[in-house]
Coordinates of C-alpha atoms (C1' of nucleotides) in Angstrom, one line a residue:
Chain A
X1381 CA 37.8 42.3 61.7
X1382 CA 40.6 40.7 64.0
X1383 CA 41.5 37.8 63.3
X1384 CA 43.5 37.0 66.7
X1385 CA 41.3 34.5 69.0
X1386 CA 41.1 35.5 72.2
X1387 CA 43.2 32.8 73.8
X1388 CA 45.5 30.5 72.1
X1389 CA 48.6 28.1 73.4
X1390 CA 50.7 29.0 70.5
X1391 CA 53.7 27.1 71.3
X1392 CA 52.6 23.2 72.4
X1393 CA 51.3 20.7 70.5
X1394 CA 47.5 19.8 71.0
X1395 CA 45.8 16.8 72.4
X1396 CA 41.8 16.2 71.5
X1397 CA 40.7 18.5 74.7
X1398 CA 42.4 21.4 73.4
X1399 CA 40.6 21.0 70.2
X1400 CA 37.1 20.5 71.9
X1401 CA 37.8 23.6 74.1
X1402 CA 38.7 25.4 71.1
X1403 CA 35.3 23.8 69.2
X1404 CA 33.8 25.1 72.1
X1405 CA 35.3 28.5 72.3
X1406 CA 34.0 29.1 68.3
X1407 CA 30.7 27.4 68.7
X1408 CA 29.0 30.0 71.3
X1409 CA 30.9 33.1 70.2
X1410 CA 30.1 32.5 66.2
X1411 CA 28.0 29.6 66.2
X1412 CA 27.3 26.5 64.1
X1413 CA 27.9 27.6 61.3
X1414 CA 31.6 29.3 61.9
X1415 CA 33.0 26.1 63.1
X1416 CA 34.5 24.9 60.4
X1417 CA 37.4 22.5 60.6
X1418 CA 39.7 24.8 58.9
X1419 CA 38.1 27.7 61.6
X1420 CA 39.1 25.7 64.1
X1421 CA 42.9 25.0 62.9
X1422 CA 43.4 28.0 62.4
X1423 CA 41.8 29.1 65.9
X1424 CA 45.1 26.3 67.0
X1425 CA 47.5 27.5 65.0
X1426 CA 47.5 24.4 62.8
X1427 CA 46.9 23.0 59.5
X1428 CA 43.3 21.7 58.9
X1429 CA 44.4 18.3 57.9
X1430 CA 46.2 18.2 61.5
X1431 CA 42.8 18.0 63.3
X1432 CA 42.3 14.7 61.6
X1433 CA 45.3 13.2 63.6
X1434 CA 42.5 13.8 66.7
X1435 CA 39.1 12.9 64.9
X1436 CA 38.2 10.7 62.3
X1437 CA 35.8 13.5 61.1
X1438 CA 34.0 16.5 61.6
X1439 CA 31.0 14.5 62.9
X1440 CA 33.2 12.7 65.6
X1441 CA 34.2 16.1 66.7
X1442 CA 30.7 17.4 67.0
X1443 CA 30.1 13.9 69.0
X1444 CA 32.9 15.4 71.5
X1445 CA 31.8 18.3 71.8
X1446 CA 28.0 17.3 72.5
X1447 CA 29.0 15.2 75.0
X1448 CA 31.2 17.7 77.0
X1449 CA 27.8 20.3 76.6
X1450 CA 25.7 18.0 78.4
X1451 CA 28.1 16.8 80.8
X1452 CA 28.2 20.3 82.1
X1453 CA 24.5 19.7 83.2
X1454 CA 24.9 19.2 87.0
X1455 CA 21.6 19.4 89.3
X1456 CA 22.2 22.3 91.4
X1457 CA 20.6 21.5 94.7
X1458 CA 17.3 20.2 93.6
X1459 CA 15.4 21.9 96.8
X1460 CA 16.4 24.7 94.9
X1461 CA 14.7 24.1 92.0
X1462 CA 11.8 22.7 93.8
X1463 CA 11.0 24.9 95.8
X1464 CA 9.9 28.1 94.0
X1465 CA 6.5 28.9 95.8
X1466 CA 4.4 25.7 96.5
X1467 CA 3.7 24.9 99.7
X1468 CA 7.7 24.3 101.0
X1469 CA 7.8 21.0 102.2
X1470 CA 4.6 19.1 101.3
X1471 CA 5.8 15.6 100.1
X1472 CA 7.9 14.0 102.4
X1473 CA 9.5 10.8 100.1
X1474 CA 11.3 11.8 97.7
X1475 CA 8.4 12.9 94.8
X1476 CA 9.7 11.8 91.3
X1477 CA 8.5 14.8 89.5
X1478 CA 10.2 17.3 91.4
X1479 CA 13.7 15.6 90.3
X1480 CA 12.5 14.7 86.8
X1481 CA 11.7 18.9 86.6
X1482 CA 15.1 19.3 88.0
X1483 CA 17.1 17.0 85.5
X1484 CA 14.8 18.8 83.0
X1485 CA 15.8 22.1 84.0
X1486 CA 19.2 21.4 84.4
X1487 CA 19.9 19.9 81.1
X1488 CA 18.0 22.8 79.2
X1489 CA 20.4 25.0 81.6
X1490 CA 23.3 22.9 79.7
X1491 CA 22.3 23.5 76.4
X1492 CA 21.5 26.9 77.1
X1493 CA 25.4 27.9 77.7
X1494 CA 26.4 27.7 74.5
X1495 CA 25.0 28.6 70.9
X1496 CA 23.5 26.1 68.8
X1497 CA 24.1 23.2 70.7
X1498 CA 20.3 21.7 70.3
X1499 CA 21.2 21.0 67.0
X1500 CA 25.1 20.0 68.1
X1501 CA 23.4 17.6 70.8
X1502 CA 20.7 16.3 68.4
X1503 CA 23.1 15.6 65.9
X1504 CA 25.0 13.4 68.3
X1505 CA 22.2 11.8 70.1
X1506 CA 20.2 9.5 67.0
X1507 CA 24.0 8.1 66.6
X1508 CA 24.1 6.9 70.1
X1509 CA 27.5 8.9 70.0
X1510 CA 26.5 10.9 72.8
X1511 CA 24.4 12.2 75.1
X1512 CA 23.3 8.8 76.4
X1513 CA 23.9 10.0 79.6
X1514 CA 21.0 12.7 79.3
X1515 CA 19.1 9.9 78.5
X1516 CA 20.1 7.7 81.6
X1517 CA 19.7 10.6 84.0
X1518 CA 15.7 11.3 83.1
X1519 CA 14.8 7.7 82.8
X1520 CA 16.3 7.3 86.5
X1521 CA 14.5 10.4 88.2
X1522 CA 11.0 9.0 86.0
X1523 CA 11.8 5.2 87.1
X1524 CA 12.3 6.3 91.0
X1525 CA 8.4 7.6 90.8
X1526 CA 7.6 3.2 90.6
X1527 CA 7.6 3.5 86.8
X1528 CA 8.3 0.0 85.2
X1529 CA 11.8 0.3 83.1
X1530 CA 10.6 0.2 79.7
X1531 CA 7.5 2.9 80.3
X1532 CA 10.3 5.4 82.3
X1533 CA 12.8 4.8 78.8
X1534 CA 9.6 5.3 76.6
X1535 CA 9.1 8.5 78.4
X1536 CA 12.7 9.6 79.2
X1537 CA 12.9 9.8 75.4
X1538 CA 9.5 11.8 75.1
X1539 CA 11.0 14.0 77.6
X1540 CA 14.4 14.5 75.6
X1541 CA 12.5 15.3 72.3
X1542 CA 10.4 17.7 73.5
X1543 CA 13.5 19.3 75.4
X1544 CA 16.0 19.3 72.0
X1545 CA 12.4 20.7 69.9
X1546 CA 12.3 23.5 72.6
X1547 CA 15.5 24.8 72.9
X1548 CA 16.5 24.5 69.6
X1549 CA 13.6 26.4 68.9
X1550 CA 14.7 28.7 70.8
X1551 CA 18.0 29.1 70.1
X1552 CA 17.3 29.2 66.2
X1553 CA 15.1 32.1 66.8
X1554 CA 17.9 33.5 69.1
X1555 CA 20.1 33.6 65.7
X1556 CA 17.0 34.6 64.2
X1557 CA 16.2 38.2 65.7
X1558 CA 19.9 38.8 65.9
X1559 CA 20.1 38.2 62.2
X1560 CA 17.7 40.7 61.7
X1561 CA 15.6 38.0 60.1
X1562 CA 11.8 38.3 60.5
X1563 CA 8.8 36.7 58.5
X1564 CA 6.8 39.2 56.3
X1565 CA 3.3 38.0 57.5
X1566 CA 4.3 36.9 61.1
X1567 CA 5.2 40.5 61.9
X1568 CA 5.9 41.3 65.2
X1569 CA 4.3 38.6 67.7
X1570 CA 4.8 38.8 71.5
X1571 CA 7.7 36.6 72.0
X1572 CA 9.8 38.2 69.6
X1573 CA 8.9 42.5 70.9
X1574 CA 12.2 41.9 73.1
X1575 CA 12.0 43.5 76.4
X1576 CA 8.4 44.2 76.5
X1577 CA 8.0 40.8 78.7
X1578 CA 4.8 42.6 80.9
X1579 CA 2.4 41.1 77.9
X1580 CA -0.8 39.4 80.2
X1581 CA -1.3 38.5 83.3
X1582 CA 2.6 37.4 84.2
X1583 CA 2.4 33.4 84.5
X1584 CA 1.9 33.1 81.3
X1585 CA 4.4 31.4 78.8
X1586 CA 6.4 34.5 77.5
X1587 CA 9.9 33.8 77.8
X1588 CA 11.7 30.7 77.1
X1589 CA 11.8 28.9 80.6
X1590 CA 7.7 29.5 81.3
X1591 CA 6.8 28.0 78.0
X1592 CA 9.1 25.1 78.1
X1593 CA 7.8 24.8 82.0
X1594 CA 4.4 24.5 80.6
X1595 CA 5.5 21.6 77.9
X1596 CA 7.2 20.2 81.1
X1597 CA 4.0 20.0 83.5
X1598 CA 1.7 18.4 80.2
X1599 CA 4.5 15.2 80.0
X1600 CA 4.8 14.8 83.8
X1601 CA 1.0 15.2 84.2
X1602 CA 0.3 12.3 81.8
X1603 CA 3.2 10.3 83.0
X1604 CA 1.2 10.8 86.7
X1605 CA -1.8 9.4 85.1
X1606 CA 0.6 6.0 84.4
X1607 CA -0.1 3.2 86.2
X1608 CA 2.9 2.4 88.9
X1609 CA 4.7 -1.3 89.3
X1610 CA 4.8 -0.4 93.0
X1611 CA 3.7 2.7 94.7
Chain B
X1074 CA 27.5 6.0 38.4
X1075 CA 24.4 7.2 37.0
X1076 CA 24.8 11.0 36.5
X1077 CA 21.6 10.8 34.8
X1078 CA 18.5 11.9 36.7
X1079 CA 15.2 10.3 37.1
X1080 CA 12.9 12.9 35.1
X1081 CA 13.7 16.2 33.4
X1082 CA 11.9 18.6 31.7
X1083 CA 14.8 19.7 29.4
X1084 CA 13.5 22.5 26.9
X1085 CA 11.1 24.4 28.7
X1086 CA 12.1 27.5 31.1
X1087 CA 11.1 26.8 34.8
X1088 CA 9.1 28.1 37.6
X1089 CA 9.6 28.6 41.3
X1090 CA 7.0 25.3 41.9
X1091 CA 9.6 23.4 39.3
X1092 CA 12.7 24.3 41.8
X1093 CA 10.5 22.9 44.7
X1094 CA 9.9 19.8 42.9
X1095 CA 13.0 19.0 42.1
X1096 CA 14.4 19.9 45.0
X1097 CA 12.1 17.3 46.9
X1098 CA 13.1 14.9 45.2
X1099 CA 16.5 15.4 45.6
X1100 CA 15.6 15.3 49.3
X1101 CA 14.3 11.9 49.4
X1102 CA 16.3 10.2 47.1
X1103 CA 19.5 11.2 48.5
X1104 CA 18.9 13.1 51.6
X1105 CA 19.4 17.4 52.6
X1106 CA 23.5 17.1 52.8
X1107 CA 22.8 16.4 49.1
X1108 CA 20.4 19.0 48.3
X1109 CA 22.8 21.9 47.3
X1110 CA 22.1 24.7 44.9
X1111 CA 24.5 23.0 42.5
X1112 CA 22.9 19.6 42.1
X1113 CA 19.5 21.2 42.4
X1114 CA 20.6 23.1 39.0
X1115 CA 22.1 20.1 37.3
X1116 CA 19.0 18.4 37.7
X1117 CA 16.9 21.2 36.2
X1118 CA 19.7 21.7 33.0
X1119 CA 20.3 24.7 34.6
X1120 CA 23.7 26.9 36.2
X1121 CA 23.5 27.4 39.6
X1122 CA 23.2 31.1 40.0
X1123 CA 19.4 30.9 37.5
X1124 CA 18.1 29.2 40.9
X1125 CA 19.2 33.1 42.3
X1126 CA 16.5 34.2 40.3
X1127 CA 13.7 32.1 41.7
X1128 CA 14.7 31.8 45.4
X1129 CA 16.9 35.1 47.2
X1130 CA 19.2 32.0 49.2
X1131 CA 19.0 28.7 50.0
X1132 CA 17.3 29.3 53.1
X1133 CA 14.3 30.7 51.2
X1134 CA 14.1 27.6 49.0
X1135 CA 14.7 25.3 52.0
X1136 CA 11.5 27.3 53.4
X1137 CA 9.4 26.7 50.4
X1138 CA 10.3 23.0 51.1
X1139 CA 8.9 23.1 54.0
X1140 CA 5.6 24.1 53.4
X1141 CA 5.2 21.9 50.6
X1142 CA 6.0 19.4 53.1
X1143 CA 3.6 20.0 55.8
X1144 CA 1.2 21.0 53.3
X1145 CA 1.1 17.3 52.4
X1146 CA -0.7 16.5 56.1
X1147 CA -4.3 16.4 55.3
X1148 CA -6.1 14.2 58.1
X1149 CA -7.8 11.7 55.8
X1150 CA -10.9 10.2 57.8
X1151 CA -10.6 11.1 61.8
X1152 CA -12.6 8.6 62.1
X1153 CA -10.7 5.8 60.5
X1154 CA -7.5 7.2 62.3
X1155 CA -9.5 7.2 65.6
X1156 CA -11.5 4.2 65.6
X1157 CA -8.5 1.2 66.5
X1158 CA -9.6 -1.1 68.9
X1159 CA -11.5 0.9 71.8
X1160 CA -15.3 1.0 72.0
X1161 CA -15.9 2.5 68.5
X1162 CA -18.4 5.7 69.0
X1163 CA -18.3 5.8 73.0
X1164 CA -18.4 9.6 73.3
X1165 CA -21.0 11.7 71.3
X1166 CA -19.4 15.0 70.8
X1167 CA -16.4 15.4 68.5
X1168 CA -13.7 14.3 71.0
X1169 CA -10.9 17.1 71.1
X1170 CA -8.6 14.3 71.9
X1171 CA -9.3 12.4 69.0
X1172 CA -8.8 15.0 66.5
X1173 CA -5.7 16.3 68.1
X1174 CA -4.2 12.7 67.8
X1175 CA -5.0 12.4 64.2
X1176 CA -3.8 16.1 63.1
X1177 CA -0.5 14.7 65.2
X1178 CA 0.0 11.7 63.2
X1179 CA -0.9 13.2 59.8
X1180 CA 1.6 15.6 60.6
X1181 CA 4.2 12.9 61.4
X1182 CA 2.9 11.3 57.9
X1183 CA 3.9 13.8 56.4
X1184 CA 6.8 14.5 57.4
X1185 CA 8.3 10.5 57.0
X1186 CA 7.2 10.8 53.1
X1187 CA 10.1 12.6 52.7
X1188 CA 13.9 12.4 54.0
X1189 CA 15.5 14.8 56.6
X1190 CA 12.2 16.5 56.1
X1191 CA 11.9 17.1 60.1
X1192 CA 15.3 19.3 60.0
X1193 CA 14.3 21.0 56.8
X1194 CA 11.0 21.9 58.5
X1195 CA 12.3 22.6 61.6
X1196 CA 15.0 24.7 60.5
X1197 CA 12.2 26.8 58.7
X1198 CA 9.9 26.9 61.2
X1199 CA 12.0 29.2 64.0
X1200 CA 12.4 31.7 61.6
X1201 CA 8.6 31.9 60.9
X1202 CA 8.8 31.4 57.5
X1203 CA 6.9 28.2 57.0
X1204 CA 5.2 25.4 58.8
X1205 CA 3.1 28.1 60.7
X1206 CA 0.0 26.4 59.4
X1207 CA 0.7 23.0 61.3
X1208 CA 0.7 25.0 64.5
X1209 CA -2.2 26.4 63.4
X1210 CA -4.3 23.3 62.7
X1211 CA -2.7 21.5 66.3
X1212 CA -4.2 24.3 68.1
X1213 CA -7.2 24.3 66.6
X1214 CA -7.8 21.0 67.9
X1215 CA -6.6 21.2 70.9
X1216 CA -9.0 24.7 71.4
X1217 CA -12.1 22.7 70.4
X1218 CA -11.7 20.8 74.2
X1219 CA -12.5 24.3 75.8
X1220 CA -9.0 24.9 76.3
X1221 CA -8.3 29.0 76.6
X1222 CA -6.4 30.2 73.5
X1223 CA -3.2 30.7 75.5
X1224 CA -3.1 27.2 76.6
X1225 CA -3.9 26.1 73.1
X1226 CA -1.4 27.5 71.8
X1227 CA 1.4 26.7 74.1
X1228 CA -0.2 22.9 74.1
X1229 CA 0.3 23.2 70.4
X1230 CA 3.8 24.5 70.4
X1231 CA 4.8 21.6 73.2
X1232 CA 3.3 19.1 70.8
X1233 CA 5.4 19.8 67.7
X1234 CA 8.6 20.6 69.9
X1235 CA 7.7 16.7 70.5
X1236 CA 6.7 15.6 67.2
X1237 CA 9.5 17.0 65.3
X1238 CA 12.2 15.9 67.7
X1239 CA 10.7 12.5 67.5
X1240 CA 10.9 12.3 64.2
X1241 CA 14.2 13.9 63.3
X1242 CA 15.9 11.2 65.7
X1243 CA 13.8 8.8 63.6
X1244 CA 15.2 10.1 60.6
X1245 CA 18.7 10.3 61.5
X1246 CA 18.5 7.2 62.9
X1247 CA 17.4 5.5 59.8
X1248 CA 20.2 6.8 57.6
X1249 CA 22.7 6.0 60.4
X1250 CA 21.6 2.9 60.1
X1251 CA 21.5 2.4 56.3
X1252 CA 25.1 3.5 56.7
X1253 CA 26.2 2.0 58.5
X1254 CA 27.4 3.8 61.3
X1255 CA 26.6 2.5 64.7
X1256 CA 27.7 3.1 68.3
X1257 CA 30.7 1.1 69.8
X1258 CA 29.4 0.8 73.5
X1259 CA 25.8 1.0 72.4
X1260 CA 25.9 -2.3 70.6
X1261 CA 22.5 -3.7 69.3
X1262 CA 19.7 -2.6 71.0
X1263 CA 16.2 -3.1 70.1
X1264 CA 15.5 -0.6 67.9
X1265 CA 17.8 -1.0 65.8
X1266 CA 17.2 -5.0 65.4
X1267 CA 15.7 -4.3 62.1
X1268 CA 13.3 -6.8 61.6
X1269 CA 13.1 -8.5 64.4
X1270 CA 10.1 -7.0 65.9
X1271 CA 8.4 -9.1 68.4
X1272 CA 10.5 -8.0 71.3
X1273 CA 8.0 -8.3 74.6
X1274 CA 4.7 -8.2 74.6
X1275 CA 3.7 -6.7 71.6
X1276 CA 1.9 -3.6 72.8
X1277 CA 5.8 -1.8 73.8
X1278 CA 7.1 0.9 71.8
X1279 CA 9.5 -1.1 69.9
X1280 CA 8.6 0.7 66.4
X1281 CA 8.3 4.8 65.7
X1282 CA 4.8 4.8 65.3
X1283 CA 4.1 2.8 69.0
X1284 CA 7.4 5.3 70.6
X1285 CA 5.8 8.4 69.2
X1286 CA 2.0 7.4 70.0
X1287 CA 3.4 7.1 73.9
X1288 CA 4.8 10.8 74.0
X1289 CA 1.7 11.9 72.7
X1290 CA -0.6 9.9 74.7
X1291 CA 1.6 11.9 77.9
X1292 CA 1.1 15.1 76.7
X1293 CA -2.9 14.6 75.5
X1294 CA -3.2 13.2 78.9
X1295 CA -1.3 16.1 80.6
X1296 CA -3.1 18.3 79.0
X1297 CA -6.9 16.8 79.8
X1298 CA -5.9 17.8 83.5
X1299 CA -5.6 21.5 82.9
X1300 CA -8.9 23.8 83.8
X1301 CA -11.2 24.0 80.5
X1302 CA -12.9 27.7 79.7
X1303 CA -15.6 25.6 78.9
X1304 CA -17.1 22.5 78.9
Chain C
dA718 C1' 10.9 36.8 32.6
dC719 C1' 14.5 33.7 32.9
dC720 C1' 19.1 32.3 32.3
dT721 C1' 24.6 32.1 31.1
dG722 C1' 29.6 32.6 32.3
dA723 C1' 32.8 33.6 35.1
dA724 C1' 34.5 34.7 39.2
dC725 C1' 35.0 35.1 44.7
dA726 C1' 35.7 33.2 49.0
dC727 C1' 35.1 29.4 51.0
dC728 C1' 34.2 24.0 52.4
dG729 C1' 35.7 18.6 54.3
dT730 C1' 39.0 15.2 53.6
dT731 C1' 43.2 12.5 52.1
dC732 C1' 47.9 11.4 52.0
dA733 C1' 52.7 11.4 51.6
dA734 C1' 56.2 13.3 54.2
dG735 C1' 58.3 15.6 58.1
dT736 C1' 60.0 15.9 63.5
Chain D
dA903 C1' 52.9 11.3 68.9
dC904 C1' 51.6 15.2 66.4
dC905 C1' 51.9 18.0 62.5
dT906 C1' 52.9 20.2 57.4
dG907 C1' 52.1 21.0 52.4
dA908 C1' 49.7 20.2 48.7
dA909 C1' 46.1 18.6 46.4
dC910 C1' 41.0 16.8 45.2
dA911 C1' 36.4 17.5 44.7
dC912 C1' 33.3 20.2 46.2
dC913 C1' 30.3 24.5 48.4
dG914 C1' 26.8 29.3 48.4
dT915 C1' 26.5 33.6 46.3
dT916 C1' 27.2 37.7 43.2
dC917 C1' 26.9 40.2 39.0
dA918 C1' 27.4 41.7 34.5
dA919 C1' 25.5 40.3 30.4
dG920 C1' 22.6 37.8 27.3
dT921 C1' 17.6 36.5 25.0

DNA sequence: ACCTGAACACCGTTCAAGT
DNA sequence: ACCTGAACACCGTTCAAGT
């Protein structure tokens, strides 16, 4: 219906920020789909072929604008996101997993900000465009539990799978309900009934951040089971 | 140069399980960005709006895709799968361990026989519209160690979160590669050292089959700490 | 039951040329 | 340094009409 973006610098010329804040600005109020170079162009005010002055391609884009989605992953105080009912203070050093959990957390927090960025981030990430840093940050919090460097990459990587599958997952089936879109035989299955969360007992994985908790807790309980290269 | 396809039934009139086929094999022989409604027609001797007749959208035929995908995982002998080097038949029962590791890898099987098939099947399986039996199977597995259904389903969910990231980076990683399109400040590391693989010891995940087989091995062994239902 | 023909509203990308 | 204008070779989807 309107076709005036929210806010635009009409006047200037643009320099590649601008055009990854304005990528930005499409991709979680319309999605993947909606940004579209010429989308985007027209979002600046510009000719489509002017974005190619900035970007090689589309796919360099999308590299920029991964890597500005997980850059906004910062670990808010880590006590804070330890400490959620456990007994307080019960390891003095440092423990590994509680950071690992953190970085986890965070970067799922980071994705979660915007719309489609799983796929935007996954994209990136087989390319070794982007998204490195993710990478880096797990494999430091896993290697500061004594992990030897190759088994806290090996698992830093595990970790980053299962954390693009999840929140892709959930952000397709995000797109999904809104859509109006449901399988015939699925029907209507717990997670899906929107605000009925009371389902069980509580604990239980029905919203986004239990379940992906859950996958969490399997990987670092292995990873526990690892034999340390100093304890 | 060849606008010539491989095979084509020319005269006769075709079924939905004809679009399928040749739609597969338009995935692996050129990859999904090349799967469009207009080649897929071209191939068949066909316009592009007869595929409207067969299939509501794309998204429905990318669906059927899928399932024909997944469908292609049958475990062939656990035993064979299972039996690699440790102490042959140690334990007596049917090891839920053992089976949940081969259902895994058959999956994974399946899903490297064709292209981009993890981002077709993934794309499908959100909406619910396909790939529900895999789930199925992996948490059939899983609830034959005594697991409570819950947890073996949520185990199951974790576990292809895991498996389909893995192998999508795989995938995209490949056809990066094959085009050639490589990182500047990520250089040459191991991975993508094609041949060359004797890197350390031997035993390191330096391959997709070793990388993925450590992921799993962390959740399987996360997972053997929870509380069984039963022994 | 299965398909044609023609159209609609889009795509990403290139490239000479402008300021 | 940053952008225009115009073109090229595509997309998915709809719909009346054919057999």
């Amino acid at each position: 219906m309107n076709d005036e973006p929210a806010t635009t610098a009409k006047s200037t010329r643009h320099s590649r920020a601008d055009v990854v804040d304005a990528a930005l600005g499409i991709l979680d109020e319309f999605g993947l789909p909606d940004l579209t170079m010429r989308r985007l162009a027209a979002k600046l005010d510009v000719q489509p072929s002017a974005l190619y002055w900035h970007f090689d391609n589309k796919q360099a884009l999308l590299a920029a604008v991964a890597d500005r989605i997980i850059a906004g992953a910062r670990v808010r105080d880590v006590a804070e996101a330890a400490g959620d009912g456990l007994g307080t203070r019960a390891s003095e050093r440092a423990s590994w997993h509680v950071t690992t959990r953190a970085e986890a957390l965070a970067l799922r927090d980071a994705l979660l900000a915007y719309r489609d960025s799983a796929e935007v981030v996954s994209s990136t990430l087989a390319l070794g465009l982007g998204a490195g840093e993710a990478h880096c940050r797990l494999a430091a919090a896993i290697a500061s539990g004594g992990f030897d460097v190759q088994a806290s990459e090996a698992s830093a990587s595990a970790l980053l799978h299962y954390l693009l599958g999840h929140v892709w997952h959930e952000q397709q089936r995000l797109q999904a309900d809104s859509l109006g879109v449901v399988a015939p035989g699925y029907a209507v299955h717990p997670e899906s009934a929107s605000d009925v969360l009371a389902t069980g007992g509580g604990a239980s994985p029905v919203d986004g951040t239990a379940a992906f908790e859950f996958g969490l807790t399997l990987l670092l309980g292995g990873l526990s089971q690892l034999t340390r290269v100093r304890s």
